mmCIF file of N, CA and C in Angstrom:
data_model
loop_
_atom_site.group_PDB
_atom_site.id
_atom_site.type_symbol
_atom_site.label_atom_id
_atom_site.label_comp_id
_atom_site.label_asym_id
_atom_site.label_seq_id
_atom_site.Cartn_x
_atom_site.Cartn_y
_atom_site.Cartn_z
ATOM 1 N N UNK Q 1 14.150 8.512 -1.174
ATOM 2 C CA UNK Q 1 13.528 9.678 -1.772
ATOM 3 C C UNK Q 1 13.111 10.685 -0.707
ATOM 4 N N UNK Q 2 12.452 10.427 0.629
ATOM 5 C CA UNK Q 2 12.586 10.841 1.513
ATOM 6 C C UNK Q 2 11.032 11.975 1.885
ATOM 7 N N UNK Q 3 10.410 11.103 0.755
ATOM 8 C CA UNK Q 3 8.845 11.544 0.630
ATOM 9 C C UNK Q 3 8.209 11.338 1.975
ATOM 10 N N UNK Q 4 8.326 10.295 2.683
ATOM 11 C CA UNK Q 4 7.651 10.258 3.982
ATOM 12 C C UNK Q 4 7.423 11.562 5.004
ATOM 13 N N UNK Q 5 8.729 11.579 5.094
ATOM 14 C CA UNK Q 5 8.703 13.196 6.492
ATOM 15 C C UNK Q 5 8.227 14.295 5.857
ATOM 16 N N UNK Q 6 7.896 14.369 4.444
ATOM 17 C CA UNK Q 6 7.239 15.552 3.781
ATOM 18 C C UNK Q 6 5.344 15.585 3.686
ATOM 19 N N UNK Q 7 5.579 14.000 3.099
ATOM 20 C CA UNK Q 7 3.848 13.479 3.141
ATOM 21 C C UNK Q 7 3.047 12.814 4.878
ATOM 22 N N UNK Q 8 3.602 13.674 6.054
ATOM 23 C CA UNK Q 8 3.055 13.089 7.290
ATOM 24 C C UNK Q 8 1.779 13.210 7.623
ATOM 25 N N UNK Q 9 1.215 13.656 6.820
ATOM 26 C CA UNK Q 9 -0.392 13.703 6.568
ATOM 27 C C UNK Q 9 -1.405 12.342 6.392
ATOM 28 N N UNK Q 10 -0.520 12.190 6.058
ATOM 29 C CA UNK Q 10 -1.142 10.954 4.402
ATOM 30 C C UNK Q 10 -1.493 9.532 5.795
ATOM 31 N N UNK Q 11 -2.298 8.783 5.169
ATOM 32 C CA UNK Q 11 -2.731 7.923 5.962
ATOM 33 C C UNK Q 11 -1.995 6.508 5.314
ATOM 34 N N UNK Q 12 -1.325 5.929 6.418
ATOM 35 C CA UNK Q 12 -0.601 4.950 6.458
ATOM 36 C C UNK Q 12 -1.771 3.500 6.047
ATOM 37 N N UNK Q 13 -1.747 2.961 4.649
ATOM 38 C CA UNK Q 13 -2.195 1.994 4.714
ATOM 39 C C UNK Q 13 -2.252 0.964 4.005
ATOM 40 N N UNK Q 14 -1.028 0.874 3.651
ATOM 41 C CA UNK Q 14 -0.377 -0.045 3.450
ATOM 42 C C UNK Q 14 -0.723 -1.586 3.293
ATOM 43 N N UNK Q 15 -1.113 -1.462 4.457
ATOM 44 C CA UNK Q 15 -1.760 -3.486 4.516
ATOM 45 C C UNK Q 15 -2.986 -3.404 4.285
ATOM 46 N N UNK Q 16 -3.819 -2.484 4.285
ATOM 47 C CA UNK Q 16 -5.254 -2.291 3.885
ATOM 48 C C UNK Q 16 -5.563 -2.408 2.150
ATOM 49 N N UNK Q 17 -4.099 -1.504 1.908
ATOM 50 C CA UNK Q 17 -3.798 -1.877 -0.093
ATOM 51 C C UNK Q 17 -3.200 -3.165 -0.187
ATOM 52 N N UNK Q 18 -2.841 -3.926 0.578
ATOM 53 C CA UNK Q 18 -2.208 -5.074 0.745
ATOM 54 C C UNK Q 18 -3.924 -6.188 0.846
ATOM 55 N N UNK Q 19 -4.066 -5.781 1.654
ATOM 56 C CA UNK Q 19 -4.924 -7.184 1.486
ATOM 57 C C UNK Q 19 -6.391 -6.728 0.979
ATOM 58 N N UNK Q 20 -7.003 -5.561 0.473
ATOM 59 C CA UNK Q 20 -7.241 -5.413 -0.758
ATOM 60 C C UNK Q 20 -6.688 -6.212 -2.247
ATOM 61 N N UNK Q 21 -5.708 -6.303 -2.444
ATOM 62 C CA UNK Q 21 -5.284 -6.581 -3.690
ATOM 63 C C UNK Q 21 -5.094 -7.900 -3.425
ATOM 64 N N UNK Q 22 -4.844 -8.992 -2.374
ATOM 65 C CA UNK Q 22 -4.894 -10.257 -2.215
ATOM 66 C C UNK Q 22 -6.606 -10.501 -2.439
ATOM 67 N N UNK Q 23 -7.198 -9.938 -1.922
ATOM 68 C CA UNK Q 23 -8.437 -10.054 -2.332
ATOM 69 C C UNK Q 23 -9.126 -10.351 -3.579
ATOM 70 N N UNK Q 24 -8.782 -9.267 -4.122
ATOM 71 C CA UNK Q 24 -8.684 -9.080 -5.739
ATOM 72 C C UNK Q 24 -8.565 -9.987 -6.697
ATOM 73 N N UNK Q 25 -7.232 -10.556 -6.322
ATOM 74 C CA UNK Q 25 -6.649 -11.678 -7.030
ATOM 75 C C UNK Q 25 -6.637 -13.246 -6.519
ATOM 76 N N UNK Q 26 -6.242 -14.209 -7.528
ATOM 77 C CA UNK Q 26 -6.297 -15.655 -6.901
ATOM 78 C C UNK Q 26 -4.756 -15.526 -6.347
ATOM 79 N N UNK Q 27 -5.366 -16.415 -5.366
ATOM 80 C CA UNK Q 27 -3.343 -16.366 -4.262
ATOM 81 C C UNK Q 27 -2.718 -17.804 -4.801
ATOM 82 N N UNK Q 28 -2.242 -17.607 -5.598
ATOM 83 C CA UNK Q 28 -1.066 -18.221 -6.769
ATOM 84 C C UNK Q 28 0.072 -17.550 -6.762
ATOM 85 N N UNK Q 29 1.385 -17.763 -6.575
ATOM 86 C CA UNK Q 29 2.382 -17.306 -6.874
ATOM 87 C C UNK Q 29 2.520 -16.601 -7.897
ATOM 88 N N UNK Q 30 2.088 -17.062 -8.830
ATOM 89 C CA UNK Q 30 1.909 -16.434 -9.986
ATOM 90 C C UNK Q 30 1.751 -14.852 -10.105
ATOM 91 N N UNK Q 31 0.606 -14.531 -9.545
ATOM 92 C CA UNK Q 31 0.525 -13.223 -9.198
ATOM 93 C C UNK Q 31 0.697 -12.364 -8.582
ATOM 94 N N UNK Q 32 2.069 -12.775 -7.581
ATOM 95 C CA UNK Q 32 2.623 -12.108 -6.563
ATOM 96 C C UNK Q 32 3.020 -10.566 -7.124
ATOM 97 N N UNK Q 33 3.328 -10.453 -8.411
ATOM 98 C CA UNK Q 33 3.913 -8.932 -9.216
ATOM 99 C C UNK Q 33 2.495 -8.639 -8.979
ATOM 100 N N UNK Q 34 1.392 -8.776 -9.431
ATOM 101 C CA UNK Q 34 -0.087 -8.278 -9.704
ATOM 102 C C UNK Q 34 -0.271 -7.811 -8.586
ATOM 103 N N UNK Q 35 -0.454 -8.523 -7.384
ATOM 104 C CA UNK Q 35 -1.148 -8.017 -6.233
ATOM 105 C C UNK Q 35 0.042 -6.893 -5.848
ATOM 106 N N UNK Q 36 1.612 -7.129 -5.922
ATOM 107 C CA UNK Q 36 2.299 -5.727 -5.425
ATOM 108 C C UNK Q 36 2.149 -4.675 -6.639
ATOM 109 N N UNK Q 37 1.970 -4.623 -8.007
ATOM 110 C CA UNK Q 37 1.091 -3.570 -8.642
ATOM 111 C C UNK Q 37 -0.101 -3.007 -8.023
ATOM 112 N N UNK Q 38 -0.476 -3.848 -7.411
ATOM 113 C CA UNK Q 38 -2.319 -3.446 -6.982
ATOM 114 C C UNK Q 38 -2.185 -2.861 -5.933
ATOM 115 N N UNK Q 39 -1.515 -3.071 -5.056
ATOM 116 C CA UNK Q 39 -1.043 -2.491 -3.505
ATOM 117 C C UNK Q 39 -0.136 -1.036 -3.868
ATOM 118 N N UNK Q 40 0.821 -1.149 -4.586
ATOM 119 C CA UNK Q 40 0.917 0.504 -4.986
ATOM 120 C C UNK Q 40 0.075 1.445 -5.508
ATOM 121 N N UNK Q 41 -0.671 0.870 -6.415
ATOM 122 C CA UNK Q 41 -2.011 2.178 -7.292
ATOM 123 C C UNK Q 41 -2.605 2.624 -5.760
ATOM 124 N N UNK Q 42 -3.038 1.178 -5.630
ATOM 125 C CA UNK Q 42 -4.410 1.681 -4.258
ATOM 126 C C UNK Q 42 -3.358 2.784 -3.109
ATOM 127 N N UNK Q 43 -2.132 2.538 -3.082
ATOM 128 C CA UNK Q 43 -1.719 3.716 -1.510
ATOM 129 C C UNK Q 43 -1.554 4.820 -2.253
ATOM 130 N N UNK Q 44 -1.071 4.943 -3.292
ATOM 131 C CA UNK Q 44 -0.779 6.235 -4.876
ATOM 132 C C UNK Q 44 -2.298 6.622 -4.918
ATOM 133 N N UNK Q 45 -3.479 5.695 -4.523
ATOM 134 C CA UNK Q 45 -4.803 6.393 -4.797
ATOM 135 C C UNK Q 45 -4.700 7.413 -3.520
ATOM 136 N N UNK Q 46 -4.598 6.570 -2.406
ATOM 137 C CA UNK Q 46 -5.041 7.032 -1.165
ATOM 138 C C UNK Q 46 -3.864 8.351 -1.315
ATOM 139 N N UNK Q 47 -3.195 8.307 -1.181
ATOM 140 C CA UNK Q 47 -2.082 9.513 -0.697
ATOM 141 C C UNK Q 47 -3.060 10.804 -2.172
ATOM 142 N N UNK Q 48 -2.937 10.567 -2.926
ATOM 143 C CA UNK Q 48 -3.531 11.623 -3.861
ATOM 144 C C UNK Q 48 -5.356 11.994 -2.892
ATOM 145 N N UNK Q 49 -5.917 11.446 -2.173
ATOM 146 C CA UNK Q 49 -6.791 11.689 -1.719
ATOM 147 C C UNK Q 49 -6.663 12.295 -0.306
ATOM 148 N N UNK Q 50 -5.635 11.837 0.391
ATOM 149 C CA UNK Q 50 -5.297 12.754 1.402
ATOM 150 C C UNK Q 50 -4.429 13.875 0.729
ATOM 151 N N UNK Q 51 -3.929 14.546 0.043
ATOM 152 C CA UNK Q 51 -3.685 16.167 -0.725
ATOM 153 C C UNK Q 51 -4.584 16.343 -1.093
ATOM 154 N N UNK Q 52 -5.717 15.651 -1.847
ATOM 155 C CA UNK Q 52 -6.998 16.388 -2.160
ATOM 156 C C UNK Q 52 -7.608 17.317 -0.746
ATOM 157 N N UNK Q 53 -7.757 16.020 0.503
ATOM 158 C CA UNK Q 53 -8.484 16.470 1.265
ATOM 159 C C UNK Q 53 -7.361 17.830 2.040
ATOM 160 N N UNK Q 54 -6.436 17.744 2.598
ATOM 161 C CA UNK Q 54 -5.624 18.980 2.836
ATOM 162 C C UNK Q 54 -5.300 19.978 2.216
ATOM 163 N N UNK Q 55 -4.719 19.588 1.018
ATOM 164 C CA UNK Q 55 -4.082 21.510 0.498
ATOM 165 C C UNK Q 55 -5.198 21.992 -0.368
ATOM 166 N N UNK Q 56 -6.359 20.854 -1.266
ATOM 167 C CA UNK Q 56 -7.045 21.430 -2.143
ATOM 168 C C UNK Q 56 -7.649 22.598 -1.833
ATOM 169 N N UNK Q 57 -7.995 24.064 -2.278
ATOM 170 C CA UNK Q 57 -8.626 24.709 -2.543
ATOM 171 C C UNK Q 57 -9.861 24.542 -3.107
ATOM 172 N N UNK Q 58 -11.080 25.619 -2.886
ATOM 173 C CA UNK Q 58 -12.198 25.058 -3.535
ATOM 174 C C UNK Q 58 -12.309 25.467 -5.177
ATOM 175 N N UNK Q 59 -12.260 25.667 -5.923
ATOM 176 C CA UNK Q 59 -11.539 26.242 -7.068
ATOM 177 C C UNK Q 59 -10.716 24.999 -7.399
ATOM 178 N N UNK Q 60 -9.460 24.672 -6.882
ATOM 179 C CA UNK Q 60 -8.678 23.783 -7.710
ATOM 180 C C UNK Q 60 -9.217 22.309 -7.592
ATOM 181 N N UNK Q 61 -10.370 21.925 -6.117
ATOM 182 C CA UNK Q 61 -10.603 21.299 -5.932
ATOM 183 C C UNK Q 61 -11.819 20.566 -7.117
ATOM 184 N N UNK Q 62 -12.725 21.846 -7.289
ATOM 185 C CA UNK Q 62 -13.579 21.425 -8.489
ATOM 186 C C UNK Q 62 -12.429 20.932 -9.829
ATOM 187 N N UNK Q 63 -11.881 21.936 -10.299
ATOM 188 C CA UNK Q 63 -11.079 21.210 -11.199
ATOM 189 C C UNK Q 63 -10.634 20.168 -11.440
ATOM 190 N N UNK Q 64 -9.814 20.001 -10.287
ATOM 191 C CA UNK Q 64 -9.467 18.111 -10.035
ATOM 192 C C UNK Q 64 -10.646 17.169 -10.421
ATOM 193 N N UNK Q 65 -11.821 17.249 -9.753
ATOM 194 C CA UNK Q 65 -13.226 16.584 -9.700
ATOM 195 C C UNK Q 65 -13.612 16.357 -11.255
ATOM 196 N N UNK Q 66 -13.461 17.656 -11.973
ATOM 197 C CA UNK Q 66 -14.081 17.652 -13.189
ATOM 198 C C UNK Q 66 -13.093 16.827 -14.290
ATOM 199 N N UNK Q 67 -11.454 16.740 -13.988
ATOM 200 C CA UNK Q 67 -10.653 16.367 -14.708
ATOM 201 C C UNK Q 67 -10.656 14.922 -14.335
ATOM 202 N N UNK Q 68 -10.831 14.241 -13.461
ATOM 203 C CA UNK Q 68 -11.137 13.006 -12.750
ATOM 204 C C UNK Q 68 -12.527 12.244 -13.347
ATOM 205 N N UNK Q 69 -13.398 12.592 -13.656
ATOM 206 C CA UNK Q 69 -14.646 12.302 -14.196
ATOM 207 C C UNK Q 69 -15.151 12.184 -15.458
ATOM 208 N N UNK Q 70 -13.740 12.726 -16.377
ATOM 209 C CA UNK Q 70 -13.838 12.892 -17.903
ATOM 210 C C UNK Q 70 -13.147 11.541 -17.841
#
């Protein structure tokens, strides 16, 4: 997709959503899909929070805030 060299902002953290979500969960095979669900939201959180913190405007920035909180 080739999102990387576009998003070089964004904070690499990967194993931090990684062992977050081992955390989270019991370490059973079982839930190996769960914890890699959990490890994508959390870097999909983070990357939406590094564009908050860079391109937002203050104006679009409240917006976001207020649409986030409903």
């Amino acid at each position: 997709m080739g999102l990387a060299p576009r998003l070089s902002f964004g904070r690499d953290r990967l194993m931090e959503c990684y062992f977050w979500a081992v955390g989270m969960t019991p370490f059973e095979a079982k839930f190996s899909n769960l914890r890699k669900g959990l490890t994508k939201v959390a870097s999909l959180i983070t990357l939406i929070d590094d564009i908050y913190d860079v391109y937002g405007t203050l104006d679009e920035l409240q917006l976001f805030t207020t649409a986030v909180e409903r």
